[in-house]
Tab-separated table of C-alpha atoms and ligand atoms in Angstrom:
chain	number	residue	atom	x	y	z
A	2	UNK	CA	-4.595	12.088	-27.897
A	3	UNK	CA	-3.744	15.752	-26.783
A	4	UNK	CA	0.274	15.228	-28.806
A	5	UNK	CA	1.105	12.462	-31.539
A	6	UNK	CA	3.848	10.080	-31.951
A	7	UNK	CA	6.686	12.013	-33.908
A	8	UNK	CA	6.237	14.955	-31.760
A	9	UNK	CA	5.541	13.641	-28.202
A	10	UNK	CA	8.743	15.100	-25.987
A	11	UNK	CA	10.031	11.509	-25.952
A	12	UNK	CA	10.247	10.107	-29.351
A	13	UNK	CA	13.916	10.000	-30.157
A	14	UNK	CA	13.987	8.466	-33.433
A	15	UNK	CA	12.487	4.768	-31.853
A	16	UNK	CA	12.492	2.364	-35.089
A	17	UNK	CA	9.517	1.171	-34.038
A	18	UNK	CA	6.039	1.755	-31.902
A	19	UNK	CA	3.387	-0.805	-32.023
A	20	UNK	CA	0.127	-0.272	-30.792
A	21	UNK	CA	-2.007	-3.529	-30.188
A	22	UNK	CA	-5.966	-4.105	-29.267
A	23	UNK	CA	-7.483	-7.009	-28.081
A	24	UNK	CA	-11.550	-6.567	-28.009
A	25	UNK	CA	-12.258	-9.971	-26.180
A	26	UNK	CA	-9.524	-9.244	-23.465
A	27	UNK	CA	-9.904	-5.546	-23.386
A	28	UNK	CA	-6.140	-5.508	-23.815
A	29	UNK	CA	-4.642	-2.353	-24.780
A	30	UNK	CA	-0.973	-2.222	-25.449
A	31	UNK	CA	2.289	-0.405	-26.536
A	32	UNK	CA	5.188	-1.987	-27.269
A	33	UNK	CA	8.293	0.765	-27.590
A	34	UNK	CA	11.101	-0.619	-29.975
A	35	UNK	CA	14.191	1.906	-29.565
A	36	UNK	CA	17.037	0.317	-30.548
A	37	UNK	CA	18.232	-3.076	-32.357
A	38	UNK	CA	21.132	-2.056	-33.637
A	39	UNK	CA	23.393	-3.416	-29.894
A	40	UNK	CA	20.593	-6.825	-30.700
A	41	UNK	CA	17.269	-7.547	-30.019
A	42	UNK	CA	15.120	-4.855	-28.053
A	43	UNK	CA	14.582	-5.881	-24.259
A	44	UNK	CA	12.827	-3.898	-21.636
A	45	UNK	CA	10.173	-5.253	-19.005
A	46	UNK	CA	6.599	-4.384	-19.371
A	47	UNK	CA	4.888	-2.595	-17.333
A	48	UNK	CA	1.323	-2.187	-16.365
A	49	UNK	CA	-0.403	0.832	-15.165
A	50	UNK	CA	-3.849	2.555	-14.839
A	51	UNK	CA	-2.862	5.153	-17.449
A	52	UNK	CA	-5.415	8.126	-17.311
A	53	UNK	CA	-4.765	8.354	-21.239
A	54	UNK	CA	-3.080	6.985	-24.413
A	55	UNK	CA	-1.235	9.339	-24.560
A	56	UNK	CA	0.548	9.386	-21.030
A	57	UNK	CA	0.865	5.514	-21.683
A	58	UNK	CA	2.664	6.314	-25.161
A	59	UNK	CA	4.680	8.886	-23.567
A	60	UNK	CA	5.703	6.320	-20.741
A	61	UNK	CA	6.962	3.369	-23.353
A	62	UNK	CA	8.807	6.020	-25.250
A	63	UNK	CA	10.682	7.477	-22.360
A	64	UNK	CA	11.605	4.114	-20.546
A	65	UNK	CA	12.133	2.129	-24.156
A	66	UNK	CA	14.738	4.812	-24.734
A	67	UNK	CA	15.968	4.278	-20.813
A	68	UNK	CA	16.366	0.623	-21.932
A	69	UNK	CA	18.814	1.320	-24.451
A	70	UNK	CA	20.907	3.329	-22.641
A	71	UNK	CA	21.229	1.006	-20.191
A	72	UNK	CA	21.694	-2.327	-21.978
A	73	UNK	CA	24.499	-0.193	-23.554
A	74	UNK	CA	25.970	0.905	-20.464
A	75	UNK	CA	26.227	-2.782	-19.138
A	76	UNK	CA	27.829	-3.763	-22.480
A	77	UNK	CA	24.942	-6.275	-23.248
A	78	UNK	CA	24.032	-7.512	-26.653
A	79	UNK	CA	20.962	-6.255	-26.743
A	80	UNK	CA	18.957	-3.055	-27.524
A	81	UNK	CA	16.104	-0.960	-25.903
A	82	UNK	CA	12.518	-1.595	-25.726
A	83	UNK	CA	9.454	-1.511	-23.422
A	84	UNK	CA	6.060	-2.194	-23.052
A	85	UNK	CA	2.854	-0.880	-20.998
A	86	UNK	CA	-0.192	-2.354	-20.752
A	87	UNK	CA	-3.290	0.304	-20.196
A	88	UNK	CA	-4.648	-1.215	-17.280
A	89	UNK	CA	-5.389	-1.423	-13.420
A	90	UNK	CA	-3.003	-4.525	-12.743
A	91	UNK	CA	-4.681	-5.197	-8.953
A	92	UNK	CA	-8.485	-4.879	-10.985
A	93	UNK	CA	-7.916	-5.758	-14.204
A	94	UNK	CA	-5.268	-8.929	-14.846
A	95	UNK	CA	-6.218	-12.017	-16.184
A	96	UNK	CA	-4.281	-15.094	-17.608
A	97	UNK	CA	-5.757	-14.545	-20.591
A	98	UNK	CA	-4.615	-10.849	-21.099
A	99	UNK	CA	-1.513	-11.748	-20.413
A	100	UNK	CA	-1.711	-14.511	-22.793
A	101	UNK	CA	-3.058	-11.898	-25.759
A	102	UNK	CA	-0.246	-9.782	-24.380
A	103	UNK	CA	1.618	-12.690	-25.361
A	104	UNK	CA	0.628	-13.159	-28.526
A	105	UNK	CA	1.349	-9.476	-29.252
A	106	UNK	CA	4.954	-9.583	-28.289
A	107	UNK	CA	5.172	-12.877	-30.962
A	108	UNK	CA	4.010	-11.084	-33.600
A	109	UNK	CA	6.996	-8.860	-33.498
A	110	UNK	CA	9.411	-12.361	-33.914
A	111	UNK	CA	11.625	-11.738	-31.416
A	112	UNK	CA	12.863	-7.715	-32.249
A	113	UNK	CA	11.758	-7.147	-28.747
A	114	UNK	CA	11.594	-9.282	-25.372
A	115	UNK	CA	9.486	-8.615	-22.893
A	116	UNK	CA	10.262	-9.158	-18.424
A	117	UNK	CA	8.530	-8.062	-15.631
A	118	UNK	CA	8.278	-4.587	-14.568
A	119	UNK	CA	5.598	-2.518	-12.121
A	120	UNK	CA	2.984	-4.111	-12.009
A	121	UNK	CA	3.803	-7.634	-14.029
A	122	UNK	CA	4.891	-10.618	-11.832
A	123	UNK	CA	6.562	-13.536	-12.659
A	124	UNK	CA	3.453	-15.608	-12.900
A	125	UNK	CA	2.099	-13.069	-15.664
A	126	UNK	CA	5.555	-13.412	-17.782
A	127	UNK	CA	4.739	-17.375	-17.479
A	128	UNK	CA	1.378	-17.126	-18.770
A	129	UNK	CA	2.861	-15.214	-21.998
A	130	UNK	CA	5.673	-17.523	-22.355
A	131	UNK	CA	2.975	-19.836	-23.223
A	132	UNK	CA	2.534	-18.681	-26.404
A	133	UNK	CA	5.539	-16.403	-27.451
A	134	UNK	CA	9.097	-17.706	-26.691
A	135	UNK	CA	9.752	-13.933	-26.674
A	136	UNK	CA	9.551	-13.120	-22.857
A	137	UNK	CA	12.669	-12.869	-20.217
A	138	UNK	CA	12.219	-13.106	-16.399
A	139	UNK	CA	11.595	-16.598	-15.897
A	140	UNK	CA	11.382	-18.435	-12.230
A	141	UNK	CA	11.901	-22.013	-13.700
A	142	UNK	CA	14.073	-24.192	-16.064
A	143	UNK	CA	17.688	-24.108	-17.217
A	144	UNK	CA	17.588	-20.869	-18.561
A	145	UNK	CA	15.682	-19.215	-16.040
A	146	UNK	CA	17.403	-16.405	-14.623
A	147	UNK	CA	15.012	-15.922	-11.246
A	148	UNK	CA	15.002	-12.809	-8.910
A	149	UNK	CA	17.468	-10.381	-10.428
A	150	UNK	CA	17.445	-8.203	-6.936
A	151	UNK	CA	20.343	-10.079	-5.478
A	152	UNK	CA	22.512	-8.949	-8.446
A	153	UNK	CA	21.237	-5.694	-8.486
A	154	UNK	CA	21.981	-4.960	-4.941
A	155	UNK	CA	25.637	-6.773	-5.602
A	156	UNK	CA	26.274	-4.508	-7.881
A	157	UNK	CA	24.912	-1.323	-5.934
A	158	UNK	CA	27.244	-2.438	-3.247
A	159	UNK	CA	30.385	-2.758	-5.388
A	160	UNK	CA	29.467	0.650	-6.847
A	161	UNK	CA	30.146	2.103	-2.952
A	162	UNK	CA	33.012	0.717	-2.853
A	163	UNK	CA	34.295	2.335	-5.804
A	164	UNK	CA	33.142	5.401	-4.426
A	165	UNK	CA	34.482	5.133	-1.431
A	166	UNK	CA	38.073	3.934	-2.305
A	167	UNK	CA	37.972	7.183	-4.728
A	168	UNK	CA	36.611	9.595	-2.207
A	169	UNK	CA	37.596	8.262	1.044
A	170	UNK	CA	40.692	6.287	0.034
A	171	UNK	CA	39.692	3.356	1.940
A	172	UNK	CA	38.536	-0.381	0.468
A	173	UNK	CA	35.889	-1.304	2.793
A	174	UNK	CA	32.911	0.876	4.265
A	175	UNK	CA	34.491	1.302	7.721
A	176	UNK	CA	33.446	4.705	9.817
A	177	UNK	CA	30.678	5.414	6.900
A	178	UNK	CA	27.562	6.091	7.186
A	179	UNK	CA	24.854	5.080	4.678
A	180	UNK	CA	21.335	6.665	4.794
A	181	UNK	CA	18.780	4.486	2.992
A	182	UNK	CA	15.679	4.837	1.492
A	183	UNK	CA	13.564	1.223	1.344
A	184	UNK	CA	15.002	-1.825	2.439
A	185	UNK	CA	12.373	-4.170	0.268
A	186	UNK	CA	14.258	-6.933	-2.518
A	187	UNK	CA	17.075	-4.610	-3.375
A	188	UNK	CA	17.557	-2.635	-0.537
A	189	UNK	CA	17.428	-5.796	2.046
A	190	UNK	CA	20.131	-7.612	0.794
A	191	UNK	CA	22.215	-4.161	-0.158
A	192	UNK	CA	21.764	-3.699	3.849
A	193	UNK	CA	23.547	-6.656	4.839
A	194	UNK	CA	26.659	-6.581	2.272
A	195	UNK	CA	27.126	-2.490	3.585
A	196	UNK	CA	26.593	-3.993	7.226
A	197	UNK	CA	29.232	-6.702	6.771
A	198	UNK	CA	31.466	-4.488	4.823
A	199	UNK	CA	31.920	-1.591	8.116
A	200	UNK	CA	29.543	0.758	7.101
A	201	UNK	CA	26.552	2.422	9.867
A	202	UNK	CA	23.420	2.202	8.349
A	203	UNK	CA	20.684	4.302	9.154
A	204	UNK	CA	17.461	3.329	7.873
A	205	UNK	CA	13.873	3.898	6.948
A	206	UNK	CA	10.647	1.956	5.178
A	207	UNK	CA	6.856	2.570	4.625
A	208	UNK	CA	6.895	-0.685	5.766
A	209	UNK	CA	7.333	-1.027	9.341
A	210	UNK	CA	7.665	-4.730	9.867
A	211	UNK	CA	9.880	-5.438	7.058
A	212	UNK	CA	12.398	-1.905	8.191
A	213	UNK	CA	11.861	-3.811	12.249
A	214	UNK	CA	13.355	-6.633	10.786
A	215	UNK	CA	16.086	-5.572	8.833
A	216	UNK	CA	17.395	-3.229	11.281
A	217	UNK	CA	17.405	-5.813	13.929
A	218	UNK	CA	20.007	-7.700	11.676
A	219	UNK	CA	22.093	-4.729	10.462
A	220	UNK	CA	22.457	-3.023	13.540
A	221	UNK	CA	20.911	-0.063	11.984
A	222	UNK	CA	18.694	3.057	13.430
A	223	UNK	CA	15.704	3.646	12.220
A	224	UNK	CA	14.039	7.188	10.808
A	225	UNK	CA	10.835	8.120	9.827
A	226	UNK	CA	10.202	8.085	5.879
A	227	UNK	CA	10.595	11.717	5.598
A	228	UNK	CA	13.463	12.277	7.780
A	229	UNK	CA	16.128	10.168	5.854
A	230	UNK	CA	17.205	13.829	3.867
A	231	UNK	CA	18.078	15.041	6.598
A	232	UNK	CA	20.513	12.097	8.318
A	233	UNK	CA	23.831	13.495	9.042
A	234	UNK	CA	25.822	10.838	6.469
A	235	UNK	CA	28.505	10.333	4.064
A	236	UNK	CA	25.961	8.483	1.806
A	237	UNK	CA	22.453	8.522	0.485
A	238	UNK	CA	21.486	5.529	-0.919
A	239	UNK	CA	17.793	5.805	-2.782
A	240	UNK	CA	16.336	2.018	-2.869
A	241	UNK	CA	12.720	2.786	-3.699
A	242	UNK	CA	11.269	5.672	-5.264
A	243	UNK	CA	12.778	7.586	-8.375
A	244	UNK	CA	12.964	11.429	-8.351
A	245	UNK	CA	13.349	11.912	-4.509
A	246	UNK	CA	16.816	14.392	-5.649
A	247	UNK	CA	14.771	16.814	-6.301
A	248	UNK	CA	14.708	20.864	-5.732
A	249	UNK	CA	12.988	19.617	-2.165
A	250	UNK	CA	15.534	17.443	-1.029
A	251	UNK	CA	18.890	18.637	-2.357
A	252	UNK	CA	18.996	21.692	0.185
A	253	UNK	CA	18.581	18.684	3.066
A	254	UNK	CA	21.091	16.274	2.026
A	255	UNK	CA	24.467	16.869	3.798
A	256	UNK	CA	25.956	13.923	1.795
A	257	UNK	CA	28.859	13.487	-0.270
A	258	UNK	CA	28.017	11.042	-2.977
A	259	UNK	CA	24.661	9.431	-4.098
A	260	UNK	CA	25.104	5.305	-4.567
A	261	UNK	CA	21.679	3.390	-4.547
A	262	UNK	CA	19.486	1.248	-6.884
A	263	UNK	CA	16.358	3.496	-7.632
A	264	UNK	CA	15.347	3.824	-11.091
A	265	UNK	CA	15.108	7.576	-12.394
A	266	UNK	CA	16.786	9.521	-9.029
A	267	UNK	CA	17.265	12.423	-10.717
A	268	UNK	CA	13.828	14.606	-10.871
A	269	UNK	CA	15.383	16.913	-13.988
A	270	UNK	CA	18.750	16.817	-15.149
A	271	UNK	CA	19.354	20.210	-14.003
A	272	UNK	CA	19.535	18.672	-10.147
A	273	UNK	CA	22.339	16.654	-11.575
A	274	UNK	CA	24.388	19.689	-11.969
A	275	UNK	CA	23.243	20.958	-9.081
A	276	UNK	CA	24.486	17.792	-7.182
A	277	UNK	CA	27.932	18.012	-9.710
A	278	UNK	CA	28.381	22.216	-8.721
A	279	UNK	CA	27.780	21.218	-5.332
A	280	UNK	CA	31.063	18.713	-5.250
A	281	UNK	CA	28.116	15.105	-4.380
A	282	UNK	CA	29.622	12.693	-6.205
A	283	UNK	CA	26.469	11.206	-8.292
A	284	UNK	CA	26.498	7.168	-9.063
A	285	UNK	CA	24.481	7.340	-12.255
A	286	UNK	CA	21.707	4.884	-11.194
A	287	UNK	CA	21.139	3.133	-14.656
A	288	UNK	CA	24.998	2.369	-14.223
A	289	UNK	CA	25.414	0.824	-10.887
A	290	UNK	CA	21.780	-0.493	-11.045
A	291	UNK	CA	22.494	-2.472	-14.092
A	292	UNK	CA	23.408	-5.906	-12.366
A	293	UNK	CA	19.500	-6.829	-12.734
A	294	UNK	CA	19.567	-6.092	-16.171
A	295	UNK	CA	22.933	-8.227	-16.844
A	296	UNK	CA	20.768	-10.736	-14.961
A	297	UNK	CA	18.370	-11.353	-17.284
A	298	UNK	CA	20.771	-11.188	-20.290
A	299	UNK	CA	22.136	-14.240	-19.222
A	300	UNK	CA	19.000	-15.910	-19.791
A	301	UNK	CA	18.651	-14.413	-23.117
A	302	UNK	CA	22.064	-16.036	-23.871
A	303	UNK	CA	21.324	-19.597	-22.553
A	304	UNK	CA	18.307	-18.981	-24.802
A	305	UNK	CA	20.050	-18.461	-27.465
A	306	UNK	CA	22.913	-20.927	-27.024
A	307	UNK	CA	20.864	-23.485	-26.247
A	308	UNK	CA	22.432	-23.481	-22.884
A	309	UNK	CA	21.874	-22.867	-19.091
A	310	UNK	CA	22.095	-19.833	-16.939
A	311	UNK	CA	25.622	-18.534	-16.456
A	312	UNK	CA	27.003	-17.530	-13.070
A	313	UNK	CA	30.242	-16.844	-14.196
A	314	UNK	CA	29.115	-14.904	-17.333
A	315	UNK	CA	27.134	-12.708	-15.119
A	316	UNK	CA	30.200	-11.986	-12.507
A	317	UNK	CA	32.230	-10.992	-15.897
A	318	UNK	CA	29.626	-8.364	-16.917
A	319	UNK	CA	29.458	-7.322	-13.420
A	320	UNK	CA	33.095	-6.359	-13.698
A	321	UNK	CA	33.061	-4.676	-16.953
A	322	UNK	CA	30.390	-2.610	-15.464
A	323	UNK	CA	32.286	-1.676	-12.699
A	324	UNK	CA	35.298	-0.507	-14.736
A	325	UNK	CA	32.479	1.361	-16.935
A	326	UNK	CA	31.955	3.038	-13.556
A	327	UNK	CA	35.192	3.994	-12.983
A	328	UNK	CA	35.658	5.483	-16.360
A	329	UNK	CA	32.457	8.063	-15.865
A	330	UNK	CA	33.614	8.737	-12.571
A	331	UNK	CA	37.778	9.701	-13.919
A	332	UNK	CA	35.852	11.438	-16.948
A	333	UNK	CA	33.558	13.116	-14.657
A	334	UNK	CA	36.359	14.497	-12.996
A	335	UNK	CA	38.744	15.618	-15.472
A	336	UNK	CA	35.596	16.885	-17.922
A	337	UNK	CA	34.732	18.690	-14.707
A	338	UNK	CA	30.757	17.055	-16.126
A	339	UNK	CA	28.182	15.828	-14.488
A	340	UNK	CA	28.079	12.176	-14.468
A	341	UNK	CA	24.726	11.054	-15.704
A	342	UNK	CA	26.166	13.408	-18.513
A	343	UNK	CA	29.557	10.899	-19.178
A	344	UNK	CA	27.694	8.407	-18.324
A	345	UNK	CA	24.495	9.169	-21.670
A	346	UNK	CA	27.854	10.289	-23.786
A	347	UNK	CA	29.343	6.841	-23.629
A	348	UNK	CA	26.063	4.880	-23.641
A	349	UNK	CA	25.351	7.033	-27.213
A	350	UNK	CA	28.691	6.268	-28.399
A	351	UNK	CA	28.327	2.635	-28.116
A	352	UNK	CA	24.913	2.718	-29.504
A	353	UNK	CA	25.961	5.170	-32.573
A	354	UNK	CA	29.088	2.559	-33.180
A	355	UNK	CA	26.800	-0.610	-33.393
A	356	UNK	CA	24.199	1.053	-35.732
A	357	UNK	CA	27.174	2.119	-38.012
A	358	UNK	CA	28.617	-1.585	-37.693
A	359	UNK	CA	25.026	-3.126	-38.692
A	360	UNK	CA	24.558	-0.335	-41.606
A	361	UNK	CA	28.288	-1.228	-43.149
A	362	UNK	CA	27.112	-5.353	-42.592
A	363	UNK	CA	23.860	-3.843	-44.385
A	364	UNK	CA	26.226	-2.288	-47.171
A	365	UNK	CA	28.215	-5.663	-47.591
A	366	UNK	CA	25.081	-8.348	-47.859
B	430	NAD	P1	10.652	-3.168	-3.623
B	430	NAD	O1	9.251	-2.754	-3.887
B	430	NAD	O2	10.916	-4.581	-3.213
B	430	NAD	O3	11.298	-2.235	-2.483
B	430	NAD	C1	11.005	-0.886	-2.369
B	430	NAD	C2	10.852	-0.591	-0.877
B	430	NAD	O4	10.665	0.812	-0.730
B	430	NAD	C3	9.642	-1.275	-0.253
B	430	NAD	O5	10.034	-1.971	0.911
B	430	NAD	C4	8.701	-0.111	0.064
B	430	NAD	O6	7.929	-0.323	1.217
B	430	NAD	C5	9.684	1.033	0.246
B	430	NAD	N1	9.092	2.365	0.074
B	430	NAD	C6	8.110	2.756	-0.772
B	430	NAD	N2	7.853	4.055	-0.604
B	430	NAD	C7	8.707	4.504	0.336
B	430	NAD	C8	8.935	5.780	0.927
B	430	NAD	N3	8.225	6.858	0.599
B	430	NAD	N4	9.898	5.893	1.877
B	430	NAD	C9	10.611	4.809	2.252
B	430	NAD	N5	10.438	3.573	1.719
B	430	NAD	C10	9.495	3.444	0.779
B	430	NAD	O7	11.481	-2.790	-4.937
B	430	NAD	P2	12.933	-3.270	-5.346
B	430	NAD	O8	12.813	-4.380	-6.328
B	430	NAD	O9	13.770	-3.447	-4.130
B	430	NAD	O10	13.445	-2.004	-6.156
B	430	NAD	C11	13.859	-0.813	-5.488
B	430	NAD	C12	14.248	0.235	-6.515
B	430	NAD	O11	15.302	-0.260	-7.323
B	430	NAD	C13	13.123	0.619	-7.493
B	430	NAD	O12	13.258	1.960	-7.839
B	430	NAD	C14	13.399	-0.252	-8.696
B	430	NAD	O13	12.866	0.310	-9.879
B	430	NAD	C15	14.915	-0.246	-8.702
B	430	NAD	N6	15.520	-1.394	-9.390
B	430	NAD	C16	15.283	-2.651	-8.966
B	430	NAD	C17	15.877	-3.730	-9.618
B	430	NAD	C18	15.663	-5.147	-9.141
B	430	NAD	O14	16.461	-6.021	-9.500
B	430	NAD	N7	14.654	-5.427	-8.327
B	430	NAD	C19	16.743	-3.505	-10.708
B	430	NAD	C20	16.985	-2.202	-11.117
B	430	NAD	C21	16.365	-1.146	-10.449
């Protein structure tokens, strides 16, 4: 291991990092405990051919620390962890890796929970849950909080319109045009609430049937891959890969704000200033992306409660993450900051105030 844990890049004072080794599996995991001072530690796991520990470590520190900042962001009683599993996941998955992945995760009684991420289906998180009650992302029972991509993409779309009431003064997407980057589970059903809501789509896919198909139903034109930078529109709206604003791209985009569902848009931070000096108006995508996220909380909940899964619990959050949205955007503007900068200064501040509450309720026992 070329660094080690307490001075890799990304180890922000994580209360916990558990490395785990299963000989008869060949399992080789991290699990990345952040934070447990909003509640217990949930982030998806994620498995992926690592060419070395230590790119794998520095992966689960990064995202576990993502995790928090996003649970806290979406005002969820929980904090930030992740997990990787060293591994090709089309070569090397078994049920029973998954199962001593399982067993992993229970050892740690329930300070982290563990969902699907790249790489991990829902059929994998079943095989855990098997043996550890401490997994999130399930397809069936009560509980079970299913594909979180519809409320991901609701929540993209309500971010748009709170961009474009505050930019364009308007409260629908009428005369806009949206430029966007994948139209797979997110992206497909983001198409059809912008289509419904006014807006011109103009789209584009590595996958050519799937981009035929949702085209045909949005009315949209379709681009080549590449050639979405450069789409004369109001908005770019990333729904696939992460860092495509980038020193590349930012010269091509003609847009005015940013609003779309890809994890990690932002290549360094320095391109959000760039975006910020430049007058884009950046939706910070761990923000508006959060609806996924709130998603599986509410499973976590019925869990908890001994209850089902929560429609109206989840709408709630949705709101409360909207107005969170609103309040980066104002402070943005009167800060005169970049966004993703409001948006990490109030996601620490709610994550400094609950570790002070737990260390006074520490004081008191
Ligand atoms: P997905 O795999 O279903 O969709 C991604 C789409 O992008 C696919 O159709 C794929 O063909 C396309 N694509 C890949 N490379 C491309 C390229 N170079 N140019 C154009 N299109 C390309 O994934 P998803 O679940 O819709 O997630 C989309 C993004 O949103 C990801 O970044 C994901 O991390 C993020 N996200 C998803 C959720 C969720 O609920 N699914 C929640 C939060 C964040």
């Amino acid at each position: 291991m070329s660094t080690t844990l307490f001075d890799s890049p990304s180890f922000a004072n994580h209360e916990g990092v558990h490395a785990f080794f299963d000989e008869k599996t060949g399992l080789r995991a991290v699990i990345a405990v952040h934070s447990t001072a909003r509640g217990p530690a949930v982030g998806g796991t994620r498995m992926w051919n690592y060419a070395t520990s230590a790119e794998a470590l520095e992966d689960v520190l990064r995202l576990s620390r993502g995790m928090s900042y996003k649970n806290a962001i979406a005002d969820l009683e929980m904090g930030g962890g992740k997990s990787v599993i060293i591994g090709d996941s089309r070569a090397q998955k078994t049920p029973e890796l998954f199962a001593a992945f399982g067993r992993a995760v229970d050892t740690l009684g329930g300070t982290y929970y563990a969902a699907e991420d790249v790489g991990v289906s829902v059929e994998d998180v079943a095989v855990a849950r098997k043996v550890t009650p401490y997994v999130l992302g399930l397809k069936d029972g009560p509980e079970a909080s299913g594909d979180p991509s519809p409320v991901t993409a609701e929540g993209v779309f309500r971010s748009t319109l709170v961009v474009a009431r505050r930019l364009w003064k308007q409260d629908d997407l009428t005369g806009l045009t949206i430029a966007m980057q994948g139209v797979g589970h997110v992206g497909g059903y983001l198409a059809d609430k912008l289509h419904k809501a006014g807006a011109r789509l103009v789209v584009t896919d590595v996958n050519t049937e799937l981009l035929a198909e949702v085209a045909a139903r949005t009315n949209a034109e379709i681009v080549a891959p590449d050639a979405i930078y450069d789409v004369k529109a109001d908005i770019y709206a990333p729904c696939a890969l992460g860092a495509t604003l980038n020193a590349q791209t930012l010269d091509r985009l003609t847009v005015k704000a940013v609003v779309g569902p890809a994890n990690n848009q932002l290549a360094t931070p320095e391109i959000g200033e760039a975006l910020f000096a430049r007058g884009v108006l950046y939706a910070p995508d761990y923000v508006i992306n959060g609806g996924g996220i709130i998603n599986v909380a509410s499973e976590l909940r019925a869990r908890q409660a001994g209850g089902a899964y929560d429609p109206a619990w989840v709408e709630a959050k949705l709101g409360r993450l909207m107005e969170t949205l609103e309040e980066i955007l104002e402070r943005s503007a009167t800060e005169k900051r970049p966004t993703d900068q409001i948006a990490a200064v109030i996601a620490e501040a709610r994550i400094e105030a609950a570790a002070a509450e737990r260390d006074a309720r520490r004081r008191a026992a």
